[in-house]
Structures are given as structure tokens and as C-alpha cells.
Short mmCIF file of C-alpha atoms in Angstrom, two decimals:
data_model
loop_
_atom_site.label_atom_id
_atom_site.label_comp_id
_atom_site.label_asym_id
_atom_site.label_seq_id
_atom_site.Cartn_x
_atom_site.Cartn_y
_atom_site.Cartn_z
CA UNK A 21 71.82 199.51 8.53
CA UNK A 22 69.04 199.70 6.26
CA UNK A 23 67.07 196.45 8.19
CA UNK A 24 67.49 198.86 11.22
CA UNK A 25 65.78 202.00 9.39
CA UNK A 26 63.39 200.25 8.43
CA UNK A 27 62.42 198.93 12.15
CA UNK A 28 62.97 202.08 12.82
CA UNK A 29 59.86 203.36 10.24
CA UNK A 30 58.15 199.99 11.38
CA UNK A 31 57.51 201.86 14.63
CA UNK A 32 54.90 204.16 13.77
CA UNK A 33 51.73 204.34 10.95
CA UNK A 34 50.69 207.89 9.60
CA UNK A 35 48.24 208.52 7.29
CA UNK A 36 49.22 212.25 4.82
CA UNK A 37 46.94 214.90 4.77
CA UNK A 38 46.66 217.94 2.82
CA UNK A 39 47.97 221.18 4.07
CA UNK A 40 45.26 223.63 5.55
CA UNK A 41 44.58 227.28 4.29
CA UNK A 42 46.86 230.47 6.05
CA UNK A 43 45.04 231.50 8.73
CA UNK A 44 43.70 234.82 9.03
CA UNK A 45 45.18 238.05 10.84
CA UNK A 46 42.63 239.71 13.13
CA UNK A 47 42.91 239.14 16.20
CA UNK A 48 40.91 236.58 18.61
CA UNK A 49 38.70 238.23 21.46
CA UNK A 50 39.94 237.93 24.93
CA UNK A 51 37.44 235.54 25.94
CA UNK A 52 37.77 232.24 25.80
CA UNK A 53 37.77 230.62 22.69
CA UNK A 54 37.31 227.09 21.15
CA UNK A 55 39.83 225.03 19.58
CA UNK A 56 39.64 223.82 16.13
CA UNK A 57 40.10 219.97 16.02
CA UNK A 58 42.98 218.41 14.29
CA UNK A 59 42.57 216.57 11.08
CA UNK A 60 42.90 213.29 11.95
CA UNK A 61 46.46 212.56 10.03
CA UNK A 62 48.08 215.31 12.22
CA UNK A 63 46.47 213.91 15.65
CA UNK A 64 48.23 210.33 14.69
CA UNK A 65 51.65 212.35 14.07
CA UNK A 66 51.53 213.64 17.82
CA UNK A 67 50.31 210.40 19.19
CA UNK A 68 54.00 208.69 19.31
CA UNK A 69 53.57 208.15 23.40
CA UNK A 70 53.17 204.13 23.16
CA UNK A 71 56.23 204.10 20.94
CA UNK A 72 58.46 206.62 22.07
CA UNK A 73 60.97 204.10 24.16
CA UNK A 74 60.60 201.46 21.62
CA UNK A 75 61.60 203.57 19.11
CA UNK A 76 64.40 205.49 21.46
CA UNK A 77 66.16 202.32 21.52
CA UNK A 78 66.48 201.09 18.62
CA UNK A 79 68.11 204.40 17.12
CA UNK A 80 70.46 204.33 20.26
CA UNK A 81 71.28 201.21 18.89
CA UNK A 82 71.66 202.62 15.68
CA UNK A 83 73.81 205.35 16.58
CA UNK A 84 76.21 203.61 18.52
CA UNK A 85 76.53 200.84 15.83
CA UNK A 86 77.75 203.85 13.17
CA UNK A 87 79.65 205.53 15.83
CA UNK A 88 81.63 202.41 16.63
CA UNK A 89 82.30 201.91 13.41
CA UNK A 90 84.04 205.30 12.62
CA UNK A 91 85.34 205.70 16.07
CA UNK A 92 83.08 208.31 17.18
CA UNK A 93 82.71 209.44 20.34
CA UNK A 94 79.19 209.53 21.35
CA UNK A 95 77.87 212.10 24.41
CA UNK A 96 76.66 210.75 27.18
CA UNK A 97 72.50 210.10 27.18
CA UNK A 98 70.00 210.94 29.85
CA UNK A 99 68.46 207.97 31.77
CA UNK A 100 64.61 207.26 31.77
CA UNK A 101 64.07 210.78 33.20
CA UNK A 102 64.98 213.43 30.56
CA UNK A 103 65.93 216.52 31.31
CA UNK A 104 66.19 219.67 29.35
CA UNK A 105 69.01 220.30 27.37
CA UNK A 106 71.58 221.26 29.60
CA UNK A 107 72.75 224.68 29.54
CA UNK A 108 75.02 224.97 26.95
CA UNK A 109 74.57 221.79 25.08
CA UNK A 110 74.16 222.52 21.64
CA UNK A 111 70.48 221.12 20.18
CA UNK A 112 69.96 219.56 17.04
CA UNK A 113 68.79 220.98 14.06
CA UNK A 114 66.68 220.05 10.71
CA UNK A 115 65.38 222.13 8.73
CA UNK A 116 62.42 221.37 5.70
CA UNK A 117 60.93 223.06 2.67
CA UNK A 118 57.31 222.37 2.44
CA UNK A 119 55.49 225.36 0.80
CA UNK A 120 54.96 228.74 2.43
CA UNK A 121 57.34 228.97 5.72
CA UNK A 122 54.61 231.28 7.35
CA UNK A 123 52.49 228.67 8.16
CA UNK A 124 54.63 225.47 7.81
CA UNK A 125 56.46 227.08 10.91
CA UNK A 126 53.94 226.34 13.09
CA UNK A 127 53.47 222.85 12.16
CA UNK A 128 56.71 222.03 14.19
CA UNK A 129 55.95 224.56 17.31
CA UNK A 130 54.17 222.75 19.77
CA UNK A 131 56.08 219.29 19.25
CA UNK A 132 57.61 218.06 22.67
CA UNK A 133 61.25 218.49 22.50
CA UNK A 134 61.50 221.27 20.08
CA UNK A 135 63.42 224.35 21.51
CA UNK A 136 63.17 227.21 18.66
CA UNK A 137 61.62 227.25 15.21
CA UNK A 138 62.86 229.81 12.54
CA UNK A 139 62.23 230.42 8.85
CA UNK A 140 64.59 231.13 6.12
CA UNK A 141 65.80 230.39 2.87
CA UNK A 142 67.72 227.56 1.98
CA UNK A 143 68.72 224.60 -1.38
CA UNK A 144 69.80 227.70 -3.78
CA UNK A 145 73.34 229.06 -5.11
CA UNK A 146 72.68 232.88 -4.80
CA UNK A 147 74.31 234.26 -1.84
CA UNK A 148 71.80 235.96 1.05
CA UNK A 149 68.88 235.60 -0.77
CA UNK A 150 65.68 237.94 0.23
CA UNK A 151 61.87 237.37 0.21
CA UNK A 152 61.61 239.46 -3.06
CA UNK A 153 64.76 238.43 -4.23
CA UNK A 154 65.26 234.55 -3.72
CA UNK A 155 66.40 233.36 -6.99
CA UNK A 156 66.65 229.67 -6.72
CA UNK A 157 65.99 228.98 -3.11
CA UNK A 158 63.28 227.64 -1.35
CA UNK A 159 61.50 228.66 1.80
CA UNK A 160 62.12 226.69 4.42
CA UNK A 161 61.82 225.95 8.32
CA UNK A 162 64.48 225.35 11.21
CA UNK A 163 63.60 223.59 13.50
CA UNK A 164 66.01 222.89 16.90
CA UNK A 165 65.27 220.31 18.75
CA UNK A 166 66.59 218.38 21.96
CA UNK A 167 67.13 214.83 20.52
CA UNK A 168 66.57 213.36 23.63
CA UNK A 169 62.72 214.35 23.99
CA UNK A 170 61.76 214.36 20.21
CA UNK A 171 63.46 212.12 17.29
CA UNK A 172 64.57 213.05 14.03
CA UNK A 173 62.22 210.60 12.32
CA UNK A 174 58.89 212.10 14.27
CA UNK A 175 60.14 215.31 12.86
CA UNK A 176 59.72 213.62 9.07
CA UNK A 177 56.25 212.16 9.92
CA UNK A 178 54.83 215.82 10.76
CA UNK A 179 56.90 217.11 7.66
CA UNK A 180 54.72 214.58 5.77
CA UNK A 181 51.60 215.20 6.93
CA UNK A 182 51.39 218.78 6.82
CA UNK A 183 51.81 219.32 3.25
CA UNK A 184 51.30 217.37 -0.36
CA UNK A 185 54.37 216.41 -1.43
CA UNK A 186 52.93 215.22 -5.20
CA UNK A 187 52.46 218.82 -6.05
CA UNK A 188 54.19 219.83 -8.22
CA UNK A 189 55.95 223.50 -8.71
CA UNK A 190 54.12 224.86 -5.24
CA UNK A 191 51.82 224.00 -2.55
CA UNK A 192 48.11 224.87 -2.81
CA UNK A 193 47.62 228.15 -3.74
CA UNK A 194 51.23 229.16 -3.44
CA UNK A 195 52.60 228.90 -6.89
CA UNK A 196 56.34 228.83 -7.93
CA UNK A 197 59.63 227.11 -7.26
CA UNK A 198 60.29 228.53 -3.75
CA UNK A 199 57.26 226.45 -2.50
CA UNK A 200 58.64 222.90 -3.19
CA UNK A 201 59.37 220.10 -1.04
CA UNK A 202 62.72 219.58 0.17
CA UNK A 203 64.33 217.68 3.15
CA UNK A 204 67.30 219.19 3.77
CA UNK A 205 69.41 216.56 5.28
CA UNK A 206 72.73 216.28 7.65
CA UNK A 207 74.54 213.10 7.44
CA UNK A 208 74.09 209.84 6.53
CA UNK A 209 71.48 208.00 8.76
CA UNK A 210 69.39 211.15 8.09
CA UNK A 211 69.73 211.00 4.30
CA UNK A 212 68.74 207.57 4.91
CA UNK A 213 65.81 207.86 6.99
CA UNK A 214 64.59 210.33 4.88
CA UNK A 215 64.44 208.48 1.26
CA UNK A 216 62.65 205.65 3.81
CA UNK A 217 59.77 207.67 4.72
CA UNK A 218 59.91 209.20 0.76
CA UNK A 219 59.39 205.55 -0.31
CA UNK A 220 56.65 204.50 2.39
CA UNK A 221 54.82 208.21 1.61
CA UNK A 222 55.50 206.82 -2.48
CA UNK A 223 54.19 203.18 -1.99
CA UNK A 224 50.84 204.51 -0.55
CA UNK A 225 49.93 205.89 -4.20
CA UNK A 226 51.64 204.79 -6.81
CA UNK A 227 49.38 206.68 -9.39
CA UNK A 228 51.79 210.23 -8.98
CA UNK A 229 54.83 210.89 -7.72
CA UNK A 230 56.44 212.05 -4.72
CA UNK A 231 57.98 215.37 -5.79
CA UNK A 232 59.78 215.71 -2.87
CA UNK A 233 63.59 216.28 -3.13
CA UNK A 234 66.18 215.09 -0.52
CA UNK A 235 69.67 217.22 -0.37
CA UNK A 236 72.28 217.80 1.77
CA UNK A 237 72.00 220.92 3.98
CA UNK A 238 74.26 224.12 2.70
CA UNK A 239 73.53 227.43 3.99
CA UNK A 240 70.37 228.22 5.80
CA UNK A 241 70.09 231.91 5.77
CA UNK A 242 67.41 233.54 8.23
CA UNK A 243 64.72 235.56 6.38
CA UNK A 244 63.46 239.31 7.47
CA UNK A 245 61.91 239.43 10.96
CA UNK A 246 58.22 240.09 9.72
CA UNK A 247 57.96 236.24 8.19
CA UNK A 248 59.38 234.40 11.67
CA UNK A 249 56.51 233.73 13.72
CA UNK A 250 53.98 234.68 11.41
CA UNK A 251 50.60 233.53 12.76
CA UNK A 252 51.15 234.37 16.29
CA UNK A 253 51.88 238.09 14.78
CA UNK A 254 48.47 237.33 13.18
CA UNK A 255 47.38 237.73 17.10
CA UNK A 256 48.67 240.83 18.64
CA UNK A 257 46.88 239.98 21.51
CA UNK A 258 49.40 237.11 22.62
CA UNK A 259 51.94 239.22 21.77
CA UNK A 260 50.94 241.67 24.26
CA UNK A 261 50.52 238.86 27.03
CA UNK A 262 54.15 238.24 26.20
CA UNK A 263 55.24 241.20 27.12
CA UNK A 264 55.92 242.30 23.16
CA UNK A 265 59.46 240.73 23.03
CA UNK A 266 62.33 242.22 20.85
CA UNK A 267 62.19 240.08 17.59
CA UNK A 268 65.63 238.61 18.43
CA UNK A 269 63.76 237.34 21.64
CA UNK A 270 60.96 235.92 20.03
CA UNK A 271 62.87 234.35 17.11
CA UNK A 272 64.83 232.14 20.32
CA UNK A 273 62.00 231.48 22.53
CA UNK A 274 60.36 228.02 22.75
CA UNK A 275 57.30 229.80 24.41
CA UNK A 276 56.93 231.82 21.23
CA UNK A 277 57.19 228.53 19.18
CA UNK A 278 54.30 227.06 21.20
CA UNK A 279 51.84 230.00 21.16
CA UNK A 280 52.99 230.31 16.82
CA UNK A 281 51.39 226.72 16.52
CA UNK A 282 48.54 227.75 18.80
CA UNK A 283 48.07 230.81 16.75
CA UNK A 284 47.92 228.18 13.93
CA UNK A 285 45.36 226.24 15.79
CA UNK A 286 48.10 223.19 14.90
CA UNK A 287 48.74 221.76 18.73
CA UNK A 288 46.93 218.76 19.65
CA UNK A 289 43.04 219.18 21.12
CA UNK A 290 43.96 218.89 24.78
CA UNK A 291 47.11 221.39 24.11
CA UNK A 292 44.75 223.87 22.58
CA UNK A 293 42.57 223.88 25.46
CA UNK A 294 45.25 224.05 27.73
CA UNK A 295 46.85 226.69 26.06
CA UNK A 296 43.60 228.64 26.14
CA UNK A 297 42.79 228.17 29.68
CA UNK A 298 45.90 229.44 30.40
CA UNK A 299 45.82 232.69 28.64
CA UNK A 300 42.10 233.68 29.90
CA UNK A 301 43.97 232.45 33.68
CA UNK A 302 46.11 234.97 32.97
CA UNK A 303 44.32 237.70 31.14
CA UNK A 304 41.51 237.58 34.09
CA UNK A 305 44.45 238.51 36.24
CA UNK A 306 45.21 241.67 35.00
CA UNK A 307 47.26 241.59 31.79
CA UNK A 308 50.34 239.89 33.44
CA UNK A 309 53.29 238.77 31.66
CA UNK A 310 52.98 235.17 30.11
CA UNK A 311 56.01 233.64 30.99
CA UNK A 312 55.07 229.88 30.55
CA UNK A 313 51.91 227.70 29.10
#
């Protein structure tokens, strides 16, 4: 198993990069507007196009070599055309610790394949912990994802490359134990794939030491409304173009995910442009509902 994780991690190269400041909270003019470039670490983490089948197969393969091996019954795969998750079908989740969730939330939004992001608290032993009352927990992100579009281990890379995991006792300017870095893991082959990546992110510099910590997943509890979706809050005007959902509705829509890593300026080049020329399209027309970008 571990010869196939590692072909598995053989698949891609990714350089880390230090997190970027919060973004600001006034809103952006209705004009149009131009999009920040991506550091070039993060523009590597979305380029997985070439690889994508390649690396598709060989964690089928990997699957259905544990699965036979316990018994397990595996559900049936979509063919070279994938479909959405079919209504119903229950997505996948993982869910990471890597400093402040307001911003690390949008580092997973515009990812092909991810459904719904959320933020929360999670890796503590004090039952429903709050923002101002977390005790030993650690902010965190959930991220759901349909495993048939996006792959568990592209989800590491980007947790990699949007933060510093040698810091030690925060991120940045965020100080304190809440801020550290955590994978939160479920099952094996994820545990596994996880201290993989630790170790390639560790043998790039041995002078400090990865800090980050890798732990089974307990509870995730959800934190207050006014921390999900942060930076696209920081825009009340794409709020407005989507119609000012109910928070329950905007926690649960992918749309909202997308336009929270716009917000963030965090999508690829080309998806920021797109993004943007979509919103003027629709602004010009008259302030009609965004439904889709």
C-alpha cells in the first residue's frame, strides 16, 4: 500500500507558499474590476488537468485493492463522463485546520468538484465550543466534495500551499492555539496519504519542522453564521446579486462557495475573469438574480 501512495504523491509537484493577508471588507464598485494574480504555488495546485486520469486510476486501484481485502462493497463509479453527484448520493467530506477559518475557507471554494464549504471548530474535548469560548479546539474548514471530480489528495496539496505549516502556535498574525495546523483525517488510506504529503512538505526543508498534526476526525461542530462565508460577506454587493440568501442557504450552496473564493481573489486567473465578466453581464442587466457563474 504504501508503494501505491507514494505513486500516488509521484503524480503531482507543488511548491508551499505562505498564506496571504485577510482581505478587506468594503465593498468592490460595480464596474468591472481586475483580478489579482495567483502566487505562483497556488496556480500549480489548480493545474492537476494533465494528471487528473493518471492519478484517478491509480487510487481506483487503490481503493478496490483495500476494499477487496475487507470485503467491502464499493459503489458503482461514473465512466469517462462525470456527472454530478447524483441526487441523493452522499459527498465526501474533509475537513482541515490551517489558521483563521475566515479566510482558509475560501482557499477550497472554487476547486472543481467541491459542493459546500463550511467552518467550524473541531480536534478539542469541550463540548459545542464557541468563537469566544473554544477551549482547546481549533478552527477549522469542511469541505464536501464529489470524489469523482476532485481527489482527496488535491485537497492536501491546496491545504499545503495556502498556509505555513512550520509555524508554530498560529499562523501569521493570528496568534494562539486555535490557529494550528491539523489534518483531520477519516480512515486509513487518508491517514496515510496525509503523513505522505507531511513528509514530502518536511523533506523540502529540513532546517524546521513541520508543525502540522494529523488526527482522526471527532466532532466537527459548525461555528456562528457571521464566520461561514466570510469574505464574500466582505462584499455585500454579491450578496445582493444573489438574491441575499437565508444563511442556511448560503452555508449549502456551491455558488456561494465559488463567489467566497472570488471574494478572496483565490480562483485561478481565467476563473477570476470569468467570474467577473459574469457579474458586470449580469449587473448591466438590471440587478437580476445570480443563479450560476
Amino acid at each position: 500500500m504504501e508503494a501505491v501512495l507514494e505513486r500516488i504523491l509521484s503524480r503531482t509537484d507543488e511548491q508551499t507558499t505562505s498564506p496571504s493577508p485577510p482581505a478587506g471588507c468594503s465593498p468592490p464598485p460595480p464596474g468591472s474590476r481586475s483580478p489579482a494574480e495567483l502566487a505562483p504555488a497556488a496556480a500549480a495546485t489548480y493545474a492537476m488537468g494533465a494528471s487528473s486520469a493518471a492519478l484517478a486510476a491509480v487510487i481506483t486501484v487503490l481503493v478496490l485493492l483495500v476494499a477487496g481485502a475487507s470485503g467491502a462493497r464499493l459503489p458503482a463509479r461514473g465512466g469517462a463522463v462525470r456527472a454530478p453527484l447524483p441526487r441523493g448520493g452522499a459527498p465526501a467530506t474533509a475537513v482541515f485546520a490551517l489558521g483563521s477559518f475566515w479566510r482558509s475557507e475560501a482557499a477550497f471554494g472554487c476547486l472543481p468538484g467541491v459542493i459546500r464549504t463550511s467552518v467550524g471548530y473541531a480536534g478539542g474535548s469541550k463540548a459545542n465550543p464557541e468563537y469566544r469560548n473554544l477551549a482547546d479546539h481549533a478552527e477549522c474548514v469542511k469541505v464536501e466534495y464529489d470524489p469523482r471530480l476532485i481527489h482527496y489528495k488535491q485537497l492536501l496539496d491546496v491545504f499545503w500551499a495556502r498556509h505555513d505549516p512550520r509555524e508554530v502556535f498560529g499562523q501569521g498574525p493570528d496568534v494562539g492555539n486555535q490557529y494550528r495546523s491539523i489534518i483531520f483525517t477519516n480512515g486509513t488510506i487518508e491517514a496515510r496519504l496525509a503523513a505522505l504529503t507531511k513528509e514530502r512538505e518536511q523533506a523540502k526543508d529540513r532546517s524546521s519542522v513541520i508543525t502540522t498534526q494529523i488526527q482522526p476526525l471527532g466532532v466537527f461542530y459548525p461555528a456562528e453564521p457571521e464566520h461561514q462565508k466570510f469574505e464574500l460577506k466582505c462584499k455585500p454587493f454579491l450578496l445582493q446579486l444573489m438574491g441575499n440568501l437565508p444563511e442556511e442557504e448560503l452555508i449549502a450552496s456551491t455558488l456561494a462557495a465559488k463567489l467566497n473564493a472570488y471574494a478572496a481573489e483565490l480562483c485561478p486567473a481565467k476563473t477570476q475573469k470569468r467570474i467577473s465578466s459574469k457579474i458586470d453581464e449580469v449587473a448591466k442587466k438590471g440587478w437580476p438574480i445570480l443563479r450560476e457563474i
